[in-house]
Coordinates of C-alpha atoms and ligand atoms in Angstrom, one line a residue:
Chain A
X293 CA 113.9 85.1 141.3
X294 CA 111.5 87.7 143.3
X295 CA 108.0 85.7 143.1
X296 CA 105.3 87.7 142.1
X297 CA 102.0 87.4 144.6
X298 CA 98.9 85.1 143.9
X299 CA 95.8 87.0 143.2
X300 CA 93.4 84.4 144.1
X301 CA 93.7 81.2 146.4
X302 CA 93.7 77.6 144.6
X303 CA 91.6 75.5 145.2
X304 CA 91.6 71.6 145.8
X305 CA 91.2 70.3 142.2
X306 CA 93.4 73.0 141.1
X307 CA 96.4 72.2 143.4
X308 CA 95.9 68.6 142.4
X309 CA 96.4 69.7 138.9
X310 CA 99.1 71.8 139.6
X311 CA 100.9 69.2 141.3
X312 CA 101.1 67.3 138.4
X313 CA 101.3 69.6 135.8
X314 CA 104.2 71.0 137.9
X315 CA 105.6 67.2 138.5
X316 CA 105.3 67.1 134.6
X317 CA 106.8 70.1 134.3
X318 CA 109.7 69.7 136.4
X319 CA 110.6 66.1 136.1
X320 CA 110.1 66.5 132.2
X321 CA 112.5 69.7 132.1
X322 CA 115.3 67.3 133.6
X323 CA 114.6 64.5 131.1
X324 CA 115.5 67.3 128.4
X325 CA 118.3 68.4 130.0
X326 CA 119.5 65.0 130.0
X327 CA 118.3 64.8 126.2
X328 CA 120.4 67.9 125.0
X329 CA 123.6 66.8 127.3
X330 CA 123.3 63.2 125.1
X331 CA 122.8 65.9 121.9
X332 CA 126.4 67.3 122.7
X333 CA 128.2 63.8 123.2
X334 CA 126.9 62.9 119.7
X335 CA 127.0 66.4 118.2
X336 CA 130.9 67.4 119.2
X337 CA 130.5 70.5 116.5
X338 CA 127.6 71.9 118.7
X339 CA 128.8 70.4 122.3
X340 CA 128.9 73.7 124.0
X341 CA 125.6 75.2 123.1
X342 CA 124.3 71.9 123.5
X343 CA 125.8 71.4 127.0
X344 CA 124.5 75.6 127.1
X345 CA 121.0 74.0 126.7
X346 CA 120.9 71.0 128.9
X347 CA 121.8 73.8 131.5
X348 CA 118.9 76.1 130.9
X349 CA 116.6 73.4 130.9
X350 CA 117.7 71.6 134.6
X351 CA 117.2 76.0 135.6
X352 CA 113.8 75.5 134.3
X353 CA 113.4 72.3 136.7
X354 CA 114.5 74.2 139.1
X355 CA 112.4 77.4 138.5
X356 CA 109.2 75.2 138.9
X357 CA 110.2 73.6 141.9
X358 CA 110.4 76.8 143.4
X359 CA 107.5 77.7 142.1
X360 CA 105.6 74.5 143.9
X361 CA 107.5 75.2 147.3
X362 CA 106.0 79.1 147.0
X363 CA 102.4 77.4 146.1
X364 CA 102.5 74.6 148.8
X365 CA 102.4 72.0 146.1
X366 CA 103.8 68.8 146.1
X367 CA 105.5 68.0 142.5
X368 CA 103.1 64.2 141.7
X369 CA 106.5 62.5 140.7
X370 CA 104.8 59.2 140.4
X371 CA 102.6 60.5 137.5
X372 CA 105.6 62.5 135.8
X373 CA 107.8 58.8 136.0
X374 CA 104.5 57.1 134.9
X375 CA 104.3 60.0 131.5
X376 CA 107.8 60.4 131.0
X377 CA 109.0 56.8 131.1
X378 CA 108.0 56.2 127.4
X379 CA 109.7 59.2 126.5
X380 CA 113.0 58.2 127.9
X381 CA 112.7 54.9 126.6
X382 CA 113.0 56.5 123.1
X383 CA 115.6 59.1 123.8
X384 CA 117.4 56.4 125.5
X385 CA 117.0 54.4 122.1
X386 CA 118.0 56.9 120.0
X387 CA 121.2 58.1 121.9
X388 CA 122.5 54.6 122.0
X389 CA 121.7 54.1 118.0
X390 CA 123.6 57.5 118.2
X391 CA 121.1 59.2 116.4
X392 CA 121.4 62.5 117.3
X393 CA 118.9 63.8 114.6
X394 CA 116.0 61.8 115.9
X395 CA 116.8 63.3 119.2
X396 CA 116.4 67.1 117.8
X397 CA 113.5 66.3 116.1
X398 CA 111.7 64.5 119.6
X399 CA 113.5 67.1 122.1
X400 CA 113.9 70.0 119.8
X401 CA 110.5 69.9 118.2
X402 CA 108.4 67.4 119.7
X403 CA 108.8 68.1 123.8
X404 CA 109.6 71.8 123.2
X405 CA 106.0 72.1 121.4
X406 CA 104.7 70.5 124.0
X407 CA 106.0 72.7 126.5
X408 CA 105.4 76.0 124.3
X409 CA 101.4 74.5 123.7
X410 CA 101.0 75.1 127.6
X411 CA 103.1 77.2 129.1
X412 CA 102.3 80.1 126.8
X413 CA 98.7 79.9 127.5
X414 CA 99.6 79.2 131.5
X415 CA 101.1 83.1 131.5
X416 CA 96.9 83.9 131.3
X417 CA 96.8 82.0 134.5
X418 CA 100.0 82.6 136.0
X419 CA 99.0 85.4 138.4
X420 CA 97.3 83.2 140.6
X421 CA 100.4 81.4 141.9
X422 CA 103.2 82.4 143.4
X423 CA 106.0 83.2 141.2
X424 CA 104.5 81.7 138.4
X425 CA 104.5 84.1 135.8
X426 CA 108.7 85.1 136.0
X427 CA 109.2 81.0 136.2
X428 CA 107.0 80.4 132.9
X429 CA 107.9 83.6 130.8
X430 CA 111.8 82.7 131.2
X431 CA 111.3 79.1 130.5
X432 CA 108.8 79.9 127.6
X433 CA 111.3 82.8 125.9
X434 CA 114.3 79.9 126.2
X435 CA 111.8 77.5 124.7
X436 CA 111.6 79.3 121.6
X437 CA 115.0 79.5 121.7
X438 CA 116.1 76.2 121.9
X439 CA 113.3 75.5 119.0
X440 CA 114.6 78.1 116.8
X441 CA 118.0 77.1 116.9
X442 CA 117.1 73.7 115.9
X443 CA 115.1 74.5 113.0
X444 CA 118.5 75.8 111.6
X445 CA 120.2 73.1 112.1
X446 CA 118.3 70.8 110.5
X447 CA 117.6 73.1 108.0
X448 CA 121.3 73.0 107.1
X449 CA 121.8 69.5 108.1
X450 CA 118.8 68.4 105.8
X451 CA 119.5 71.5 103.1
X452 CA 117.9 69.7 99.5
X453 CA 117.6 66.5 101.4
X454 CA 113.6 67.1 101.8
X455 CA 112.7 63.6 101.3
X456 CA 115.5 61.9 103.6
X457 CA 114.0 64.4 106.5
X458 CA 110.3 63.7 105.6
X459 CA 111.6 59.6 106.4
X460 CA 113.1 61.1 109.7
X461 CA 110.1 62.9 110.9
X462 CA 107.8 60.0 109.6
X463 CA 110.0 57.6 111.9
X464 CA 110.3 59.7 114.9
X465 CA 106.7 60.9 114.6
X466 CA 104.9 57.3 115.2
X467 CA 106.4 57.1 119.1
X468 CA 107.3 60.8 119.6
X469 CA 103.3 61.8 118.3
X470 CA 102.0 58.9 120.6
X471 CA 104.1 59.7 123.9
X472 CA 104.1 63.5 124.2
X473 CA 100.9 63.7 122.3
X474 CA 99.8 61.1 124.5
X475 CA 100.7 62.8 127.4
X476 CA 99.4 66.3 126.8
X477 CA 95.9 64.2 126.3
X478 CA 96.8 63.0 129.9
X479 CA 97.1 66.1 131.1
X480 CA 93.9 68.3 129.1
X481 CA 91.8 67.8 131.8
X482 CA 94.2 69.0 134.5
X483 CA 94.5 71.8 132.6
X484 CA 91.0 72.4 132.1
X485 CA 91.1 72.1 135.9
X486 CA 93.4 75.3 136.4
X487 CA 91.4 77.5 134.0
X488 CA 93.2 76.4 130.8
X489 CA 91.7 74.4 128.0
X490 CA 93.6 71.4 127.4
X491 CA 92.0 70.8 123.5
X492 CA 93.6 74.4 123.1
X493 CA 96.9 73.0 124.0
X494 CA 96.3 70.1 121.8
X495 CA 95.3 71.8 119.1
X496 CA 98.4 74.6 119.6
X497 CA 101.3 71.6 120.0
X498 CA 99.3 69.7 117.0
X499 CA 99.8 73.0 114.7
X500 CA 103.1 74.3 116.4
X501 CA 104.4 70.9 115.5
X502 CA 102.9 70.9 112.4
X503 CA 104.5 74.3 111.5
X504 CA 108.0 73.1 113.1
X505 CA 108.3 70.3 110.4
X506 CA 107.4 72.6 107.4
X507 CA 109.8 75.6 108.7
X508 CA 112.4 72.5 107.5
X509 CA 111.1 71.8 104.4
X510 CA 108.3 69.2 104.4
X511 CA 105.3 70.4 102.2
X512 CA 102.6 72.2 104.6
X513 CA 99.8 69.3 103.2
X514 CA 102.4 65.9 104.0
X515 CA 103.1 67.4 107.2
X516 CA 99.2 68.2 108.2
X517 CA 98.5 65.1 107.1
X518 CA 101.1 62.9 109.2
X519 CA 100.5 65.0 112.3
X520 CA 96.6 65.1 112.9
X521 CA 96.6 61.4 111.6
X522 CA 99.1 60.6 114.2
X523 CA 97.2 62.4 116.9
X524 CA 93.5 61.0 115.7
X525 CA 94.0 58.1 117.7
X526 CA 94.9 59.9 120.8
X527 CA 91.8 62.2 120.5
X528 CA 89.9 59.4 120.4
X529 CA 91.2 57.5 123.3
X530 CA 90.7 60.9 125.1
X531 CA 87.3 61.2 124.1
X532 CA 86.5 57.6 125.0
X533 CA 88.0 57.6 128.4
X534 CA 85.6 60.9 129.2
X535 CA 82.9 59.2 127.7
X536 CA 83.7 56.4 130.2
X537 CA 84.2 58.7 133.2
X538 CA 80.7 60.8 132.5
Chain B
X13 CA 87.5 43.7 90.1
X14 CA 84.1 43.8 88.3
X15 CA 81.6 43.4 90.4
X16 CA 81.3 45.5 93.8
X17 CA 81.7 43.2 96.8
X18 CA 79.9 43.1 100.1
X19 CA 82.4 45.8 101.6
X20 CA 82.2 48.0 98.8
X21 CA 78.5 47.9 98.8
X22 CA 78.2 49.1 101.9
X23 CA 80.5 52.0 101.3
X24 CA 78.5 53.0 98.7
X25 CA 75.4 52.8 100.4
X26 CA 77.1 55.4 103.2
X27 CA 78.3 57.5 100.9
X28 CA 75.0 57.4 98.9
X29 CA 73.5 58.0 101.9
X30 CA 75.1 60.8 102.5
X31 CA 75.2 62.2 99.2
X32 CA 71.3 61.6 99.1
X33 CA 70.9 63.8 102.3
X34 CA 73.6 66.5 101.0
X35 CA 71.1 67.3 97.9
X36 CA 68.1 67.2 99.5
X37 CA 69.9 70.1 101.6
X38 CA 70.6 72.0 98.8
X39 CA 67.7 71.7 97.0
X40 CA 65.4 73.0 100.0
X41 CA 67.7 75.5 101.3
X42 CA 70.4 76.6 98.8
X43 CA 70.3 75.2 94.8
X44 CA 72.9 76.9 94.1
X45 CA 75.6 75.2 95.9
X46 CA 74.4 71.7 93.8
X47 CA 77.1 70.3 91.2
X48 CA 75.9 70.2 88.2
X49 CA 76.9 66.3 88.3
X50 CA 75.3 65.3 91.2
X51 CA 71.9 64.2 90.2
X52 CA 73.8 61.9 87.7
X53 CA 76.2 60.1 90.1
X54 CA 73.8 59.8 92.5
X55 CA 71.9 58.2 89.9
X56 CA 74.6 55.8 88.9
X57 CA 74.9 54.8 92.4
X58 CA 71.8 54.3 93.3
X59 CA 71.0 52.1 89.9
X60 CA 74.7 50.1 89.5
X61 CA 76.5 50.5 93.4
X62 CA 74.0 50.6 95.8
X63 CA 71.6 48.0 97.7
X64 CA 69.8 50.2 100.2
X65 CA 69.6 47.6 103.2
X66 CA 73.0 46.8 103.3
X67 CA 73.9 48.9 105.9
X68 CA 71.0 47.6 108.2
X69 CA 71.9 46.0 111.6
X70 CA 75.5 47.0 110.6
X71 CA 77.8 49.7 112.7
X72 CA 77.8 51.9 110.3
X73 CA 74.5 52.5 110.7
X74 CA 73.9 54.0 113.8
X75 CA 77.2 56.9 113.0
X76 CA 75.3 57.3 110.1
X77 CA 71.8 58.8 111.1
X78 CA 74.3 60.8 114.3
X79 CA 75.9 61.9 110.9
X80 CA 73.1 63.0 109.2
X81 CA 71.0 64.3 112.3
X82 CA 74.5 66.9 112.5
X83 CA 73.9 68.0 109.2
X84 CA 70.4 69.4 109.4
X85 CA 71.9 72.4 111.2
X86 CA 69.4 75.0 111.1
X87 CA 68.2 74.4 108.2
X88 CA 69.6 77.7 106.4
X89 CA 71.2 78.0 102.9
X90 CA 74.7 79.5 105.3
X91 CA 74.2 76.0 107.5
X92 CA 74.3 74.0 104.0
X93 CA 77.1 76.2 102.5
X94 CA 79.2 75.0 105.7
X95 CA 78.0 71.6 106.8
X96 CA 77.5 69.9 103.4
X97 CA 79.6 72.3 101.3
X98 CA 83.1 73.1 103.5
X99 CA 82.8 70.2 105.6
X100 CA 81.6 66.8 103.9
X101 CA 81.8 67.7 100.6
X102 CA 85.1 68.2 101.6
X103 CA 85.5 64.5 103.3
X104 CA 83.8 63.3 100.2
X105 CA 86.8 64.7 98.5
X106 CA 88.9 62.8 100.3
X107 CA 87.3 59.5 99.8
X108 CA 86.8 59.8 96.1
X109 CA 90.1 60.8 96.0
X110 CA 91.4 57.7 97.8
X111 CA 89.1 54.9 96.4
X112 CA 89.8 56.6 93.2
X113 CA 93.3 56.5 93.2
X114 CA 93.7 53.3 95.5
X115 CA 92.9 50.9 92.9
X116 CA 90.8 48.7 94.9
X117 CA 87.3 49.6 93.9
X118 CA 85.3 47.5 91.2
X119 CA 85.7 48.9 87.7
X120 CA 82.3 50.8 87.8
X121 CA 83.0 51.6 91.2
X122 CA 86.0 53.7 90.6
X123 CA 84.3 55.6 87.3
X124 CA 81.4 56.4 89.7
X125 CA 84.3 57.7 92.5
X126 CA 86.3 59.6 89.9
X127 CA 83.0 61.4 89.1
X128 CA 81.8 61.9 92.1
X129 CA 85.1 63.1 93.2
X130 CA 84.6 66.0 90.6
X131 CA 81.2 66.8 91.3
X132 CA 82.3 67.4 95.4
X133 CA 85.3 69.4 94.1
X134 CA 82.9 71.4 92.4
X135 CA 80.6 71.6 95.6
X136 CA 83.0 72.5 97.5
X137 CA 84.2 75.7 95.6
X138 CA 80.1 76.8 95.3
X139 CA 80.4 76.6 99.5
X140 CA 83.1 78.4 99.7
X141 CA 82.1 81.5 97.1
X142 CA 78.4 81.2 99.4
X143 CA 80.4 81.7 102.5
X144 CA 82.6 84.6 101.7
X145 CA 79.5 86.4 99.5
X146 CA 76.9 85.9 102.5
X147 CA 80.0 86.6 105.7
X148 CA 82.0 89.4 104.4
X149 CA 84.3 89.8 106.7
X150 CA 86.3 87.2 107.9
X151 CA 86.1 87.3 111.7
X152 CA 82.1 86.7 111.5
X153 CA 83.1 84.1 109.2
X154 CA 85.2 82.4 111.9
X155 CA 82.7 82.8 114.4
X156 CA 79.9 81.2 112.3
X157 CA 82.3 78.3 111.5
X158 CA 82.8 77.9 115.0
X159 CA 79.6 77.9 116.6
X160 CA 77.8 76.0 113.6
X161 CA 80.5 73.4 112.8
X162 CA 80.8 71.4 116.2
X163 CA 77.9 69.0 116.5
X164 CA 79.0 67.8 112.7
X165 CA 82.5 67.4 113.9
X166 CA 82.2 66.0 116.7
X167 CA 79.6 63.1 115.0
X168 CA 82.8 61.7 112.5
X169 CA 83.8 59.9 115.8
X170 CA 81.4 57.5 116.0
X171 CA 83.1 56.2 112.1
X172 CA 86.3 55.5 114.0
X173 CA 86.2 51.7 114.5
X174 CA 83.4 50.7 111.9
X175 CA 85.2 52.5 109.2
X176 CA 88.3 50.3 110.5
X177 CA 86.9 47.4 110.8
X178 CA 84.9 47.2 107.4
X179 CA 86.9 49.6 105.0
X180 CA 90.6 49.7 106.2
X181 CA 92.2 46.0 104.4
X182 CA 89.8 46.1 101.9
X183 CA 89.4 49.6 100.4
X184 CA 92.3 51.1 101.8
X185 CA 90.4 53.6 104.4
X186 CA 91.5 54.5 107.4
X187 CA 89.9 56.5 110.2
X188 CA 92.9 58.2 111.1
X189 CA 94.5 58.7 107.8
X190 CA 90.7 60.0 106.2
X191 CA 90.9 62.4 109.3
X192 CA 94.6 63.8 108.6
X193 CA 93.6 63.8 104.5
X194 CA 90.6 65.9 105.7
X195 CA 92.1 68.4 108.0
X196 CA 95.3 69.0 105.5
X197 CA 92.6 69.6 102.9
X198 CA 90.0 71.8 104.8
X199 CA 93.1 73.9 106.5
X200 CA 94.7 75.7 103.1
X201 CA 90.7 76.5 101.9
X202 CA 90.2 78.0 105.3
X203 CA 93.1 79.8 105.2
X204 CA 93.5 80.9 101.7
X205 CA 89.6 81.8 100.7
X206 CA 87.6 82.1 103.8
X207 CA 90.6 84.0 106.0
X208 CA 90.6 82.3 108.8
X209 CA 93.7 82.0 111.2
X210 CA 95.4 78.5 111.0
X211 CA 96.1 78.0 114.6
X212 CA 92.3 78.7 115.4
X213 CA 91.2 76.5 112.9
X214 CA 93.0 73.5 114.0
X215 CA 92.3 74.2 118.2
X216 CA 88.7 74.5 117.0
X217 CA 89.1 70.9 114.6
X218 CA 90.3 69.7 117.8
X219 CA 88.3 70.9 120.5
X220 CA 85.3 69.1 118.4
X221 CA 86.7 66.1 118.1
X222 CA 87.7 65.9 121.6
X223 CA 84.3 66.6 122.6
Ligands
FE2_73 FE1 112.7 73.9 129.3
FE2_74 FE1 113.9 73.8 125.8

């Protein structure tokens, strides 16, 4: 990819930032390619656009790497194992229940609205590093991709079944909510720290989320409801720790 | 259960309280927004609910007066229409609605919720007529909700562990779950009658409750 130019030169606390919102980033791009390649073993019907996925998310890994080398950032891998190791833990949970529904709703909805929640409002900043704004826009358009084709198929998988996929979401919601939730309440101030606003990211996974589990068929109100109650306790932990800190 | 117990009573003394600030609110800055009901429940909890010292010394009482200094705003009929009317006329909503229906009040507890549930339904649609009569277009609307709402907001916080601690294995009420009852109730009335856009809504519910 030809990098476009930064405008402006980082500075310390940003490149901090960026090196672990690009560690995130990277690290977490090849946890979901590893995600949709254990969707395809369990999903043979779907194995090739499956595989098709797991592809275009280790490009997106690779895409931000490049990115870092252009910026002279160092991905932090230590925090990405540190935010990402819960998240593993689940999808490693789920793929060996075989439960390849659970791992649409947490890689299909849950990651890729966390990744939508901050790289769409990362394009605003992308001009001032190196081959950001290609990296982002391509990642972000196969994002919605990825998301869209799994609202359809658990439409169809949970067609008049609205009340055996409210109990999925309900079930994957309590960890998925409190790791990738968690983690984008991790990362809010980082963002903050490279011009973003990380409660804006918050509040866009929270409702992009939100919208996600109604597009299937839970009730706008029950899926609200679950969602923000889910993520109450991580706004408060967030608002504590600052609290702490100031 | 007949008679209210010590966790109930201070519940009711919060929400009485509050109730108590809300209509001195309206009745300085904008009468019309009052139920019609209110003076009466307030009345029934004050006289069968409601021993005023309860709450002293407990931690409820500190989130409390943060609560209620939040809900001065400016003082203006608009400021009333959107602190007491949208915003905790709408939580009262939600906790009427819940003690009403979780069947762990006393017995004249839960006739006083059931009214008083009505009477902030009732509030609630007077704020919300206020609000689009007095901000006709929707975008000054927004803008008023978002600079006047955050101090309010950003007070519930301080409920998070007292609310817990006193209110969640007795009376069924839950920080979080008041929280997500509240935001799936305020987001269709925002939406639907004021014209706001959802996304904005909840990053601005958010950003004030992050702080
Ligand atoms: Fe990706
Ligand atoms: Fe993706």
């Amino acid at each position: 990819m030809q990098p476009s130019p930064a405008t402006t030169a980082p500075t310390p606390a940003s490149q901090e930032a960026l090196s672990r919102l690009l560690g995130l980033a990277i690290f977490g791009e090849r946890l979901a390619a590893r995600t949709y390649n254990q969707c395809s073993r369990l999903e043979p019907r779907h194995a090739e656009l499956l595989k098709r996925f797991a592809t275009m998310e280790g490009r997106h890994a690779r895409w931000f790497l490049e990115v870092s080398q252009a910026n002279g950032v160092v991905p932090d891998k230590a925090f990405a194992d540190r935010e990402l190791g819960y998240l593993e833990e689940q999808v490693d949970a789920y793929a060996a229940a075989g439960d390849v529904e659970a791992l649409l709703v947490v890689q299909g909805f849950i990651v890729e609205s966390l990744a939508i929640a901050t790289y769409e409002p990362f394009l605003a900043v992308s001009d001032r590093f190196v081959g950001a704004r290609e990296a982002f826009q391509k990642a972000l358009d196969e994002e919605h991709y990825h998301v869209d084709w799994v609202i359809r198929y658990l439409r169809l998988h949970f067609f008049d079944q609205d009340e055996r996929f409210l109990e999925l979401a309900r079930r994957v919601n309590v960890q998925g909510v409190d790791c990738i939730g968690g983690t984008l309440m991790n990362i809010a101030d980082h963002l903050d720290a490279i011009g973003l606003s990380g409660a804006d990211s918050a509040g866009a996974m929270m409702d992009g989320y939100t919208g996600l589990l109604e597009r299937v068929g839970i009730d706008e109100r029950l899926a609200t409801r679950d969602v923000v109650s889910l993520f109450m306790p991580l706004i408060r932990k967030y608002r504590h720790g600052r609290e702490a800190t100031a | 259960m007949s008679a209210p117990d010590t966790h109930e009573r201070e519940l009711w003394a919060l929400l009485h309280a509050v109730e108590t600030h809300t209509a001195s609110r309206y009745s300085s800055s904008a009468p019309e927004l009052a139920p019609e009901d209110r003076e009466a429940c307030l009345h029934a909890m004050q006289t069968e609910l409601v021993d005023d010292t309860v709450l002293d010394g407990t931690h409820l009482d500190a989130p409390l007066r943060r609560l209620l200094a939040a809900a001065v705003g400016d003082g203006s009929g608009r400021d009333a229409a959107l602190l007491q009317g949208l915003l905790l006329e709408r939580l009262g909503v939600v906790l009427y609605r819940t003690l009403a229906e979780g069947g762990r009040l006393s017995e004249r507890g839960e006739v006083v919720a059931r009214r008083a549930l009505l009477a902030s339904r009732d509030a609630s649609g007077r704020a919300t007529r206020k609000l689009r009569a007095e901000l006709p277009d929707p975008a000054d609307r927004f803008d008023v909700f978002a600079s006047r709402s955050t101090p309010l907001l950003a007070s519930l916080d301080a409920f998070g562990e007292a609310l817990d601690a006193r209110f969640a294995d007795r009376l069924g009420l839950r920080f979080s779950d008041v929280m997500g009852d509240f935001v799936a109730d305020l987001l269709p009335c925002c939406v639907d009658e004021l014209g706001f856009e959802r996304r904005r809504v909840v990053v601005h519910l958010t950003g004030a409750l992050m702080g």
